[in-house]
XYZ file of C-alpha atoms in Angstrom:
523
model
C -7.504 14.371 -10.323
C -10.600 12.227 -8.291
C -10.096 8.628 -8.964
C -13.614 6.574 -8.597
C -13.949 2.660 -8.821
C -17.389 1.003 -9.528
C -19.161 -0.935 -7.135
C -20.663 -4.585 -7.894
C -24.158 -5.453 -8.112
C -25.547 -8.534 -6.870
C -28.955 -9.730 -8.086
C -30.889 -12.373 -5.936
C -33.158 -14.478 -6.959
C -34.952 -16.775 -5.253
C -36.999 -20.690 -5.963
C -39.280 -20.600 -3.210
C -43.336 -20.721 -4.359
C -45.540 -19.670 -2.710
C -48.604 -22.123 -0.785
C -52.003 -21.948 -0.667
C -53.986 -22.982 2.195
C -57.970 -23.660 2.185
C -58.360 -21.101 5.154
C -55.727 -18.677 5.091
C -53.181 -17.010 2.273
C -50.984 -18.440 6.094
C -51.267 -21.091 7.262
C -50.829 -20.352 10.538
C -48.215 -22.416 12.725
C -49.195 -25.469 13.393
C -50.260 -25.699 9.686
C -47.870 -27.626 6.992
C -47.244 -26.172 3.554
C -48.025 -28.343 0.511
C -46.042 -28.383 -2.534
C -48.489 -26.617 -4.987
C -47.410 -26.564 -8.893
C -48.903 -23.375 -9.569
C -48.771 -21.264 -6.142
C -52.011 -18.912 -6.466
C -51.455 -15.177 -7.234
C -47.331 -15.471 -8.402
C -47.246 -14.270 -11.478
C -47.971 -10.516 -9.989
C -45.951 -11.250 -7.022
C -42.162 -13.420 -8.805
C -43.240 -10.103 -11.217
C -43.179 -7.520 -8.531
C -40.266 -9.551 -6.746
C -38.495 -9.179 -9.608
C -38.857 -5.676 -10.480
C -37.381 -4.851 -6.944
C -34.837 -7.461 -7.206
C -33.376 -5.358 -10.397
C -34.357 -2.175 -8.909
C -31.996 -2.822 -5.665
C -29.237 -5.097 -7.454
C -28.929 -0.854 -9.820
C -28.497 0.467 -5.872
C -25.842 -1.674 -3.989
C -24.446 -1.256 -7.774
C -24.420 2.929 -7.110
C -24.250 2.802 -3.163
C -21.737 0.094 -3.327
C -22.998 -0.300 0.231
C -24.497 -3.573 0.626
C -23.448 -6.369 3.070
C -22.859 -8.693 0.245
C -21.529 -11.234 3.355
C -24.486 -11.247 5.194
C -27.390 -11.268 2.608
C -25.603 -14.728 1.145
C -25.079 -16.372 4.546
C -29.507 -15.302 5.394
C -30.686 -16.893 1.747
C -28.315 -19.978 2.547
C -29.529 -20.386 6.502
C -32.894 -19.772 5.534
C -33.780 -22.447 4.170
C -31.837 -24.858 6.786
C -34.552 -22.703 9.687
C -37.282 -22.963 7.532
C -37.051 -27.194 7.117
C -40.359 -27.834 5.322
C -43.168 -25.209 6.167
C -43.910 -25.397 9.630
C -43.756 -22.541 11.161
C -43.911 -23.634 15.227
C -43.003 -21.546 17.548
C -39.099 -22.619 17.593
C -39.572 -21.917 13.426
C -40.601 -18.448 14.083
C -37.995 -17.702 16.757
C -35.272 -18.976 14.926
C -35.802 -16.432 12.296
C -36.304 -13.689 14.301
C -32.938 -15.072 15.625
C -31.134 -14.629 11.999
C -33.038 -11.271 11.225
C -32.012 -10.248 13.951
C -28.181 -11.152 13.413
C -27.987 -9.978 9.562
C -29.802 -6.753 11.008
C -26.974 -6.281 13.350
C -24.057 -7.202 10.959
C -25.218 -4.985 7.468
C -25.287 -2.247 10.807
C -21.899 -2.403 12.413
C -20.719 -3.306 9.495
C -21.188 0.260 8.105
C -18.576 1.313 11.119
C -15.285 -0.048 10.208
C -12.754 0.057 7.817
C -9.359 0.143 6.660
C -5.778 0.836 5.404
C -3.431 -0.588 3.435
C -0.392 -0.808 5.643
C 4.180 -0.404 4.466
C 3.532 -3.832 3.878
C 0.807 -3.777 1.361
C -1.385 -6.466 3.681
C -5.030 -4.811 4.251
C -6.050 -3.710 7.778
C -9.374 -3.642 9.496
C -10.315 -1.921 12.477
C -13.956 0.440 13.970
C -14.372 3.998 13.073
C -14.162 6.112 16.837
C -14.897 9.771 17.579
C -10.989 9.504 18.279
C -10.062 7.390 14.904
C -9.822 4.491 13.353
C -9.069 0.972 16.007
C -7.973 -1.878 14.511
C -9.712 -4.948 15.736
C -5.965 -6.317 16.666
C -3.365 -4.431 18.251
C 0.458 -4.723 18.823
C 0.667 -4.925 14.619
C 3.718 -3.509 14.360
C 1.591 -1.401 11.798
C 1.263 3.149 12.936
C -2.582 3.107 12.421
C -3.331 6.716 10.533
C -4.975 9.426 11.841
C -6.348 10.602 9.560
C -9.874 12.543 9.822
C -11.631 10.373 7.529
C -10.899 7.387 10.284
C -13.893 8.975 12.525
C -17.189 7.724 13.036
C -19.617 10.437 11.294
C -23.968 10.928 9.832
C -22.995 9.983 6.851
C -22.439 6.315 9.061
C -25.418 5.814 10.376
C -27.199 7.161 7.205
C -25.102 3.961 5.468
C -26.065 1.447 8.078
C -29.370 2.510 8.048
C -29.087 2.002 4.348
C -27.660 -1.003 4.710
C -30.725 -2.409 7.241
C -33.581 -0.846 5.014
C -31.623 -2.464 1.921
C -32.041 -6.382 3.981
C -35.169 -5.789 5.529
C -36.207 -5.119 2.258
C -34.955 -7.858 0.184
C -35.998 -10.142 3.233
C -39.729 -9.944 3.877
C -39.768 -10.162 0.022
C -39.239 -14.158 0.539
C -42.244 -15.034 1.594
C -40.887 -17.908 4.237
C -40.279 -15.450 6.900
C -43.927 -13.049 6.283
C -45.525 -16.656 6.518
C -43.634 -17.218 9.501
C -44.139 -13.712 11.450
C -46.865 -12.871 10.205
C -49.974 -15.124 9.508
C -53.282 -14.662 8.485
C -51.590 -10.791 6.728
C -51.458 -11.930 3.583
C -53.479 -9.372 1.625
C -51.403 -6.419 3.893
C -48.496 -7.665 3.163
C -49.195 -7.870 -1.032
C -50.039 -4.593 -0.948
C -46.709 -3.049 1.286
C -43.962 -5.254 -1.049
C -45.405 -4.705 -3.951
C -44.087 -0.647 -3.038
C -42.135 -0.899 0.280
C -38.504 -2.129 -1.742
C -39.058 -0.154 -4.433
C -39.312 3.036 -2.137
C -36.446 1.663 -0.448
C -34.361 1.597 -3.597
C -34.880 4.938 -3.931
C -35.237 7.191 -0.103
C -31.131 5.173 -0.660
C -29.634 6.166 -3.979
C -31.334 9.657 -3.953
C -29.551 9.053 0.156
C -26.384 8.615 -1.414
C -26.444 11.464 -3.813
C -26.019 13.017 -0.694
C -24.286 11.298 2.053
C -22.142 9.251 -0.948
C -20.067 6.817 0.912
C -15.942 6.627 1.241
C -15.721 3.280 3.936
C -13.537 0.288 2.551
C -14.456 -1.758 5.647
C -15.665 -5.173 6.460
C -18.366 -6.098 3.770
C -17.451 -3.223 1.866
C -17.460 -3.998 -1.744
C -13.524 -3.106 -2.108
C -10.144 -2.798 -0.258
C -8.377 0.480 1.758
C -6.471 2.004 -1.944
C -2.759 3.246 -1.550
C -2.414 5.073 -4.901
C -4.841 5.090 -7.633
C -3.547 2.222 -10.555
C -2.554 3.085 -13.607
C -5.042 2.653 -16.941
C -3.485 0.871 -19.512
C 0.074 1.278 -21.100
C -1.382 2.076 -24.703
C -3.997 4.414 -22.781
C -2.012 6.316 -20.934
C -0.466 7.365 -24.395
C -3.422 8.332 -25.318
C -4.045 10.445 -21.756
C -0.700 12.033 -22.223
C -1.275 13.376 -25.881
C -4.659 15.017 -24.772
C -2.383 16.485 -21.877
C 0.246 17.982 -25.171
C -3.192 18.134 -26.916
C -4.559 20.776 -24.166
C -1.188 22.690 -23.938
C 0.642 20.429 -21.164
C 4.641 20.922 -21.629
C 6.193 19.797 -18.195
C 6.098 16.078 -17.132
C 6.416 15.227 -13.316
C 7.740 11.381 -13.612
C 9.366 8.660 -11.508
C 10.787 5.281 -11.807
C 8.710 4.756 -8.900
C 5.279 5.597 -10.949
C 6.065 3.635 -14.319
C 5.114 5.598 -16.136
C 7.548 6.529 -17.787
C 7.414 4.087 -21.438
C 4.019 5.495 -21.804
C 5.456 9.588 -21.122
C 8.494 8.649 -23.704
C 5.799 7.204 -26.588
C 3.173 10.014 -26.135
C 6.405 12.697 -26.656
C 6.780 11.217 -29.800
C 3.778 10.043 -31.392
C 3.590 13.892 -30.891
C 5.733 15.545 -32.869
C 4.776 12.716 -35.731
C 1.541 14.520 -35.626
C 3.113 17.934 -35.201
C 1.739 18.554 -31.729
C 4.716 19.843 -30.203
C 8.226 19.714 -32.377
C 11.085 18.309 -30.867
C 12.069 17.381 -26.859
C 13.005 20.391 -26.342
C 8.971 21.685 -26.393
C 8.722 19.533 -23.247
C 10.309 19.198 -20.079
C 10.375 16.265 -18.488
C 11.456 15.667 -14.719
C 11.538 11.919 -12.915
C 13.219 10.179 -9.826
C 16.217 8.246 -8.485
C 13.895 5.451 -5.844
C 14.617 4.399 -2.701
C 16.473 0.888 -3.813
C 18.883 3.431 -5.507
C 19.751 6.225 -4.215
C 23.834 4.833 -3.186
C 26.701 6.327 -5.401
C 27.080 3.431 -7.262
C 23.381 2.073 -7.995
C 22.184 6.601 -9.173
C 23.604 6.433 -12.860
C 22.347 3.092 -13.471
C 18.954 3.895 -12.623
C 19.035 7.677 -15.038
C 20.381 5.239 -18.303
C 17.145 2.898 -17.129
C 14.851 6.359 -16.907
C 15.603 7.451 -19.884
C 15.857 3.687 -22.253
C 12.250 3.341 -21.098
C 11.327 7.176 -22.254
C 13.546 6.427 -25.299
C 15.046 10.306 -24.239
C 18.614 11.568 -24.505
C 18.682 13.757 -21.122
C 16.000 14.406 -18.504
C 15.271 18.015 -17.927
C 15.438 17.378 -14.143
C 16.576 14.612 -12.511
C 15.108 14.891 -8.554
C 16.425 11.892 -5.858
C 12.351 10.871 -4.623
C 13.003 10.369 -0.411
C 15.780 11.252 1.173
C 15.290 7.135 2.206
C 17.758 4.159 1.614
C 16.552 1.261 1.213
C 17.027 -2.350 0.911
C 18.527 -3.095 -3.249
C 15.956 -4.156 -5.148
C 13.298 -3.461 -8.842
C 12.757 1.169 -9.199
C 9.816 -0.790 -10.722
C 8.540 -3.436 -8.192
C 7.731 -1.008 -5.673
C 6.936 -2.840 -2.202
C 7.873 0.158 1.133
C 8.846 -2.467 3.495
C 9.605 -0.073 6.699
C 11.482 -2.831 8.136
C 13.575 -1.738 4.337
C 14.293 1.433 5.245
C 18.246 1.797 6.437
C 20.402 4.768 6.552
C 20.561 7.266 3.323
C 24.016 8.348 2.357
C 23.137 11.661 0.747
C 26.502 12.548 0.732
C 28.059 10.324 -1.582
C 24.364 9.545 -3.984
C 24.386 13.767 -3.555
C 27.650 12.948 -5.736
C 26.826 10.812 -7.849
C 23.118 13.388 -8.747
C 25.730 15.756 -9.758
C 28.106 13.775 -11.849
C 24.965 12.812 -13.609
C 24.523 16.669 -14.311
C 28.201 17.285 -15.747
C 28.072 14.043 -18.282
C 24.675 15.342 -20.014
C 22.609 12.935 -18.672
C 20.416 15.898 -16.477
C 19.989 19.123 -17.128
C 19.111 19.676 -13.523
C 19.284 18.118 -10.673
C 16.636 18.095 -7.258
C 15.237 17.241 -4.184
C 11.799 15.519 -4.040
C 10.161 15.947 -0.482
C 13.821 17.002 1.806
C 13.202 19.036 5.184
C 14.492 21.972 5.713
C 17.228 20.714 7.602
C 17.953 18.227 5.367
C 18.464 20.335 2.697
C 21.389 22.849 4.639
C 22.654 19.043 5.012
C 22.664 18.834 2.299
C 23.625 22.179 0.867
C 26.673 21.677 3.073
C 28.280 19.922 0.865
C 27.302 20.194 -2.404
C 28.454 21.619 -5.476
C 25.909 21.975 -7.391
C 23.192 22.670 -4.911
C 19.617 21.661 -5.573
C 17.574 23.043 -8.267
C 14.269 22.633 -6.757
C 12.770 20.686 -4.056
C 9.254 18.953 -4.854
C 7.066 19.218 -2.200
C 4.278 18.180 -0.764
C 1.811 21.349 -0.453
C -1.825 22.979 -0.660
C -4.219 24.731 1.526
C -4.153 22.740 4.225
C -0.069 22.658 4.123
C 0.813 25.462 2.971
C 5.156 24.943 3.662
C 5.419 28.974 5.078
C 9.426 27.831 6.500
C 10.131 25.722 3.029
C 8.776 29.058 0.555
C 11.517 31.049 3.488
C 14.300 28.760 3.405
C 13.917 27.989 -0.188
C 13.891 31.942 -1.638
C 17.143 32.350 1.013
C 18.678 29.776 -0.915
C 17.480 30.388 -4.043
C 15.419 26.670 -4.517
C 12.514 26.931 -6.978
C 9.552 25.003 -4.573
C 6.877 22.764 -7.023
C 4.551 21.281 -4.997
C 2.334 17.690 -5.153
C -0.946 17.279 -3.968
C -2.167 20.380 -4.644
C -5.435 19.167 -4.001
C -4.534 17.004 -1.207
C -4.248 13.835 -2.866
C -8.365 13.806 -1.892
C -7.853 11.312 0.424
C -5.234 8.631 -0.976
C -4.253 6.836 2.501
C -1.330 7.430 3.641
C -1.126 10.281 2.105
C -4.330 12.244 0.776
C -6.378 13.786 3.145
C -10.341 15.643 2.021
C -8.542 18.665 3.996
C -8.386 20.673 0.166
C -11.197 19.520 -1.875
C -14.426 19.395 1.868
C -13.096 22.650 2.562
C -15.515 24.967 3.188
C -13.704 28.108 3.131
C -12.679 26.551 -0.320
C -16.342 25.882 -1.749
C -16.725 29.052 -0.753
C -14.485 31.240 -2.831
C -15.748 28.800 -6.224
C -19.401 29.581 -5.213
C -18.461 33.638 -4.800
C -16.250 33.743 -8.109
C -18.445 31.106 -10.271
C -14.908 29.147 -9.815
C -14.610 24.825 -9.443
C -12.661 24.018 -6.040
C -9.692 22.615 -7.527
C -9.168 26.018 -9.761
C -9.759 27.818 -6.430
C -7.136 25.994 -4.990
C -4.164 25.551 -7.395
C -4.373 28.878 -8.190
C -2.745 30.245 -4.842
C -0.474 27.300 -5.325
C 0.363 29.375 -7.737
C 0.465 32.610 -6.940
C 2.839 31.633 -3.412
C 5.701 31.329 -6.944
C 5.429 28.052 -6.518
C 5.223 25.399 -9.924
C 1.281 23.091 -9.683
C 1.580 19.754 -9.844
C -1.902 18.257 -11.420
C -2.371 15.074 -12.257
C -6.017 14.343 -14.548
C -7.433 11.721 -16.935
C -9.936 13.724 -17.769
C -9.356 15.736 -20.915
C -11.741 17.886 -19.228
C -10.490 18.273 -15.925
C -7.358 19.030 -17.504
C -7.856 21.985 -19.100
C -9.822 23.245 -15.985
C -6.458 22.903 -14.476
C -5.357 25.256 -16.756
C -7.323 28.108 -16.967
C -5.886 29.641 -13.579
C -4.051 32.922 -14.921
C -6.483 35.298 -15.595
C -7.801 36.022 -12.127
C -6.280 36.248 -8.773
C -7.592 35.973 -4.882
C -8.104 38.497 -3.397
C -5.860 40.195 0.231
C -9.704 38.890 1.857
C -10.334 36.077 -0.168
C -6.107 35.113 1.070
C -6.584 35.959 4.472
C -9.946 33.065 5.038
C -6.953 31.023 3.219
C -4.424 31.747 5.748
C -7.178 30.796 8.630
C -7.092 26.965 7.632
C -6.071 23.993 10.054
C -2.662 22.593 8.386
C -2.036 19.776 8.477
C -0.044 17.178 6.732
C -0.407 14.827 4.825
C 1.829 12.079 4.269
C 3.306 11.904 7.988
C 6.709 9.284 7.380
C 4.873 6.229 8.872
C 6.587 3.857 5.989
C 9.520 4.541 6.268
C 9.632 4.614 10.445
C 10.261 1.512 12.678
C 12.143 0.962 15.546
C 14.952 -0.276 14.428
C 15.649 2.245 11.540
C 16.770 5.383 10.902
C 14.043 7.198 11.240
C 11.844 6.334 14.488
C 9.233 7.987 14.500
C 7.804 11.035 11.904
C 8.563 13.667 13.961
C 12.322 11.875 13.182
C 11.793 11.443 9.630
C 11.281 15.726 8.842
C 12.975 17.010 11.561
C 10.385 18.504 13.929
C 8.850 20.449 11.229
C 5.087 18.716 10.300
């Protein structure tokens, strides 16, 4: 249901030696720094510094906010600026300038974010009150309009945390304090015993209140597209966990890369007696966009069955109403320039042939608008059994539900939790919704349970995803209670926002010139 990622902690060590001066712990600007074999107060200072470095390292690991490039740049340039230790006005000015530039970069890095385009490249920009402003215009790539790219309080909090961490580390280096605060050794020693540790504790606490969700310049990660799958053996175990928990409907696709693992899991579940036979599970797979041609459908289905190790599918979908230039259905890479006209009639005739051959008990479509469904029904001899679409409390699909009910087409919902912010098809409109939070609090349920229950009450099949055994079981606990009329009325007031706008398939020279055209005005 949710995906998590780990940051990278970087430990900083200072090899500089403390120095002594006969009249003062720190020399005046006219003094030079002699090399001493036994620095005064060195053991205590080094012990404190090591503790600070470890604390800050763990903090950066926890919050994933430290612009490491800035800190490394500072550490590399400082020896050149400091030279032989002559704290002249020029040296002091250069240190101040270096500190200022690095502090500004730490601050502004946290007002950047990124997204991964359909070409696989990552594009960066500044977050603003109006959304993401990419650094370079004229890229030929549509910039996401998600709310997550609007600047907010969290960005300012993380910017300040980053500055505090940088200052704490920089000022723990005696070369900085030596020139900036001559003659204040004792006071600085007292401060540096507690200040960096205090910064680490405060920042760790603030992160719990203001978690980071940016993938900007200087952050230790880049914008994701789809969550990556675990190794196949681990994925097999996850599927078996789901079967043990009670799941019987499994939705896969050639594009997901999970067919082989699912087939292995079903076979092992039969061997272990978790289910009696293949007939105890309902398996859905999908035809990828490179295969949406009359002559390519049957071979693609046979490849899916071979990966699954099965003789038939319970349901076979057309994944998108899109045709892309020929390629592999296992090497999925969406490039909008590769989108070509989609032969709906010919592709559906081949889908019907798959059904007649007994290779697919039912056939359906995914992500078809009401307009495209109407077009399909005009020439289909076997109507689609299912239309699988994005549906959740923030995209209720009321028109689609009414249309499909009239035509006898079942609806199933993908991303019923809004995909929790995944770029291009996800947002936070479900998991961070205040209405759902309020209902969940009073019901003593989780937000996902409330969101899934609402979809279930619309008569729609719910397609949830989780690699976590506890959340798998939690997702099933939606069948023995109902939302009240008052709660449903509140949900009806939630603003609507489609997660996937269709940018991946839009191109000035392609069949779809705009998201509105892709969805036939049903945005």
